[in-house]
mmCIF file of C-alpha atoms and ligand atoms in Angstrom:
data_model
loop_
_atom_site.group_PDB
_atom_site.id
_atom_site.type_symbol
_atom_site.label_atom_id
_atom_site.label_comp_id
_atom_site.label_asym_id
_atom_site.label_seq_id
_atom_site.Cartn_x
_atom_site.Cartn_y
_atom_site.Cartn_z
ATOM 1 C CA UNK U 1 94.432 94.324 86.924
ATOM 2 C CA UNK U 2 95.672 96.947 89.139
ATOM 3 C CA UNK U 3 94.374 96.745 92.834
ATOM 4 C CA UNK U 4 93.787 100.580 94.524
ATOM 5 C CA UNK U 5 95.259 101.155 97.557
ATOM 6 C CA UNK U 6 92.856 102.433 100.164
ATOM 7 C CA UNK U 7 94.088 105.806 100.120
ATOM 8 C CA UNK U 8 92.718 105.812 96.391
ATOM 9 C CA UNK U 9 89.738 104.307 97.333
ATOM 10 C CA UNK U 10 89.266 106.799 99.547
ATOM 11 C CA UNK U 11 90.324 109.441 97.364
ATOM 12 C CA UNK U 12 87.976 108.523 94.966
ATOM 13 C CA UNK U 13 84.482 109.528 96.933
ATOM 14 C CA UNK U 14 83.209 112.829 96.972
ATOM 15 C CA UNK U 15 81.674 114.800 99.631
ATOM 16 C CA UNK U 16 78.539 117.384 99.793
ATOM 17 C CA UNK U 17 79.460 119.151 102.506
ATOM 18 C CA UNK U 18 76.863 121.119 105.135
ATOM 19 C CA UNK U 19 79.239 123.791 106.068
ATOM 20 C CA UNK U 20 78.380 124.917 109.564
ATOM 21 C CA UNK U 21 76.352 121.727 110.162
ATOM 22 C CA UNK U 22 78.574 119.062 111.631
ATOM 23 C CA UNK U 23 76.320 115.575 111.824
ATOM 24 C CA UNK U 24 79.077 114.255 114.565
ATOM 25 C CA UNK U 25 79.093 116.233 117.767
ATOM 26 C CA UNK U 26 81.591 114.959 120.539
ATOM 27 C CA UNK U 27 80.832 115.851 124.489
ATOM 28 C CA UNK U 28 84.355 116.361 125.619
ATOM 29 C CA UNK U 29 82.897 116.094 129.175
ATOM 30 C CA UNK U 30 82.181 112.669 128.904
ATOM 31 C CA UNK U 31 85.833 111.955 127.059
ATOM 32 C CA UNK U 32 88.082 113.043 130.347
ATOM 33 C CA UNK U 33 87.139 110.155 132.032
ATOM 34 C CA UNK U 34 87.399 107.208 129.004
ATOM 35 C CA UNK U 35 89.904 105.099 129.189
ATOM 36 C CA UNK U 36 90.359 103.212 125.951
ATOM 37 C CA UNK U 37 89.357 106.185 123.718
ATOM 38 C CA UNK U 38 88.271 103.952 120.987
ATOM 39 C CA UNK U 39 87.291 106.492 118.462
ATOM 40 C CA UNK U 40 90.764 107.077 117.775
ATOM 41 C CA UNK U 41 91.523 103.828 116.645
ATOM 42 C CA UNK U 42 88.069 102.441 114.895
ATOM 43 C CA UNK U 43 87.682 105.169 112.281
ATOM 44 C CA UNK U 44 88.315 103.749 108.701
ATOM 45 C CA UNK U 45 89.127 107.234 107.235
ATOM 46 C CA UNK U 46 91.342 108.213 110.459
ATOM 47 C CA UNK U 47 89.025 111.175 111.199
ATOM 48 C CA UNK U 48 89.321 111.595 115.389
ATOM 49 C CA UNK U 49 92.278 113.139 116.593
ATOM 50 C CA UNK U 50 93.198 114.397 119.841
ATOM 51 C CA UNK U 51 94.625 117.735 120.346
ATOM 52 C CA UNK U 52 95.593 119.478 123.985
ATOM 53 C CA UNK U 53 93.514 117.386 125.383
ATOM 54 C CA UNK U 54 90.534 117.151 123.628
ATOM 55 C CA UNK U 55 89.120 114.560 120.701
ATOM 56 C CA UNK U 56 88.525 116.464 117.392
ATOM 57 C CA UNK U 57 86.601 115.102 114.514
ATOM 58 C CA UNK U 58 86.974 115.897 110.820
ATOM 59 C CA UNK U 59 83.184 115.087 110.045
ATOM 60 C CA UNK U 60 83.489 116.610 106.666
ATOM 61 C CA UNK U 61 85.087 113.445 105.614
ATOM 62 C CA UNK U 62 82.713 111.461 107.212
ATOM 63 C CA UNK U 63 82.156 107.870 105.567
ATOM 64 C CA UNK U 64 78.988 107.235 107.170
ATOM 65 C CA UNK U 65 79.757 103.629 108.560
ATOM 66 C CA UNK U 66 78.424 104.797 112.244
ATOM 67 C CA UNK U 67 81.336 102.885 113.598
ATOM 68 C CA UNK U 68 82.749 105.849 116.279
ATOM 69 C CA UNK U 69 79.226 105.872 117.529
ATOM 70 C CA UNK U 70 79.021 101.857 118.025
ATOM 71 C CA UNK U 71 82.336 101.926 119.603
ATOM 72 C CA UNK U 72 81.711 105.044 122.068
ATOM 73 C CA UNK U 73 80.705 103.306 125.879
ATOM 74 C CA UNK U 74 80.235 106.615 127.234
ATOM 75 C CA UNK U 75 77.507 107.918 124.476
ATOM 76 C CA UNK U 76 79.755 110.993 123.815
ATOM 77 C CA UNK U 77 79.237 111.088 120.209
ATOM 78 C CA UNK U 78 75.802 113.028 118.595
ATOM 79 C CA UNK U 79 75.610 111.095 115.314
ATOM 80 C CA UNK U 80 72.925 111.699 112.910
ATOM 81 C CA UNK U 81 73.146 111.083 108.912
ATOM 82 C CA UNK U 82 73.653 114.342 107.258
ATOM 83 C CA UNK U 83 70.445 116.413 105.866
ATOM 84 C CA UNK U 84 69.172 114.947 102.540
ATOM 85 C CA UNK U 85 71.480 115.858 98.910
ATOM 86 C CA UNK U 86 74.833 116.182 102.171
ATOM 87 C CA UNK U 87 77.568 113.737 103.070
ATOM 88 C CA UNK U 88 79.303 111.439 101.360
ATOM 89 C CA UNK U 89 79.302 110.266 97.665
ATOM 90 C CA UNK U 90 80.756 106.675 97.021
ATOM 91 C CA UNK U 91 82.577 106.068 93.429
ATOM 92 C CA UNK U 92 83.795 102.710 94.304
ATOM 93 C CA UNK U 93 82.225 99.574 95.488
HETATM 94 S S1 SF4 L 101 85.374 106.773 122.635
HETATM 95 FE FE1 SF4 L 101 83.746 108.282 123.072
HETATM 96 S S2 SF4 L 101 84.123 108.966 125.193
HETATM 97 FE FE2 SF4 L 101 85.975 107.919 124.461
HETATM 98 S S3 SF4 L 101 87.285 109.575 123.689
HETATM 99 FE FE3 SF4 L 101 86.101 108.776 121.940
HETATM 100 S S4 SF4 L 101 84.258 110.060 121.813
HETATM 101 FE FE4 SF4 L 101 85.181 110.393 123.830
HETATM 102 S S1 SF4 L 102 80.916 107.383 111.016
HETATM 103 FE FE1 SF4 L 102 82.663 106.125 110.347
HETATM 104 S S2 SF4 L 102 83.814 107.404 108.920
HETATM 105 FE FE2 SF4 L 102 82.398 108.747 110.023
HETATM 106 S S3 SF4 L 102 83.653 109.576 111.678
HETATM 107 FE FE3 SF4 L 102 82.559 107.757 112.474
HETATM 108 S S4 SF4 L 102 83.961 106.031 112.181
HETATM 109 FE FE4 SF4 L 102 84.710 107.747 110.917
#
């Protein structure tokens, strides 16, 4: 049996997204002075980025796992689930 990568795995949900209602809100204030900048490396579809200076995420893509918001020490992230028929779709698993 063939195994799927995780890119296919990944490829394979399918998203409802909110335009113009982003469920993950990041206080850049708050991410000047982190050190570790954890969200970068925790999120399991590699959605936070950091551009000139500042951490961007692609929350349209959003898995749902909560994991950026576990991992933030300085409570930067807003993180709710998005509104009701929104987000993600799983196909696999
Ligand atoms: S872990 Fe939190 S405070 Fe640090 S860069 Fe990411 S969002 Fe900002
Ligand atoms: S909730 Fe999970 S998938 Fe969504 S942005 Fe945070 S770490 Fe990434």
């Amino acid at each position: 049996m063939n195994r799927l990568s995780l890119a296919d795995k990944l490829n394979l949900n399918k998203f409802e997204v909110d335009e113009g209602e982003p469920h993950i809100l990041i206080n850049n204030e708050l991410c000047k002075s982190c050190g570790p900048k954890s969200c970068l490396l925790v999120c399991p579809a590699g959605l936070y980025s950091e551009q000139n200076g500042e951490i961007i995420v692609e929350w349209a893509g959003c898995l749902e796992c909560g994991t950026c918001r576990a991992v933030c020490d300085k409570k930067a992230i807003d993180w709710k689930y998005p509104r009701g028929g929104f987000g993600i779709i799983f196909r696999q698993g």
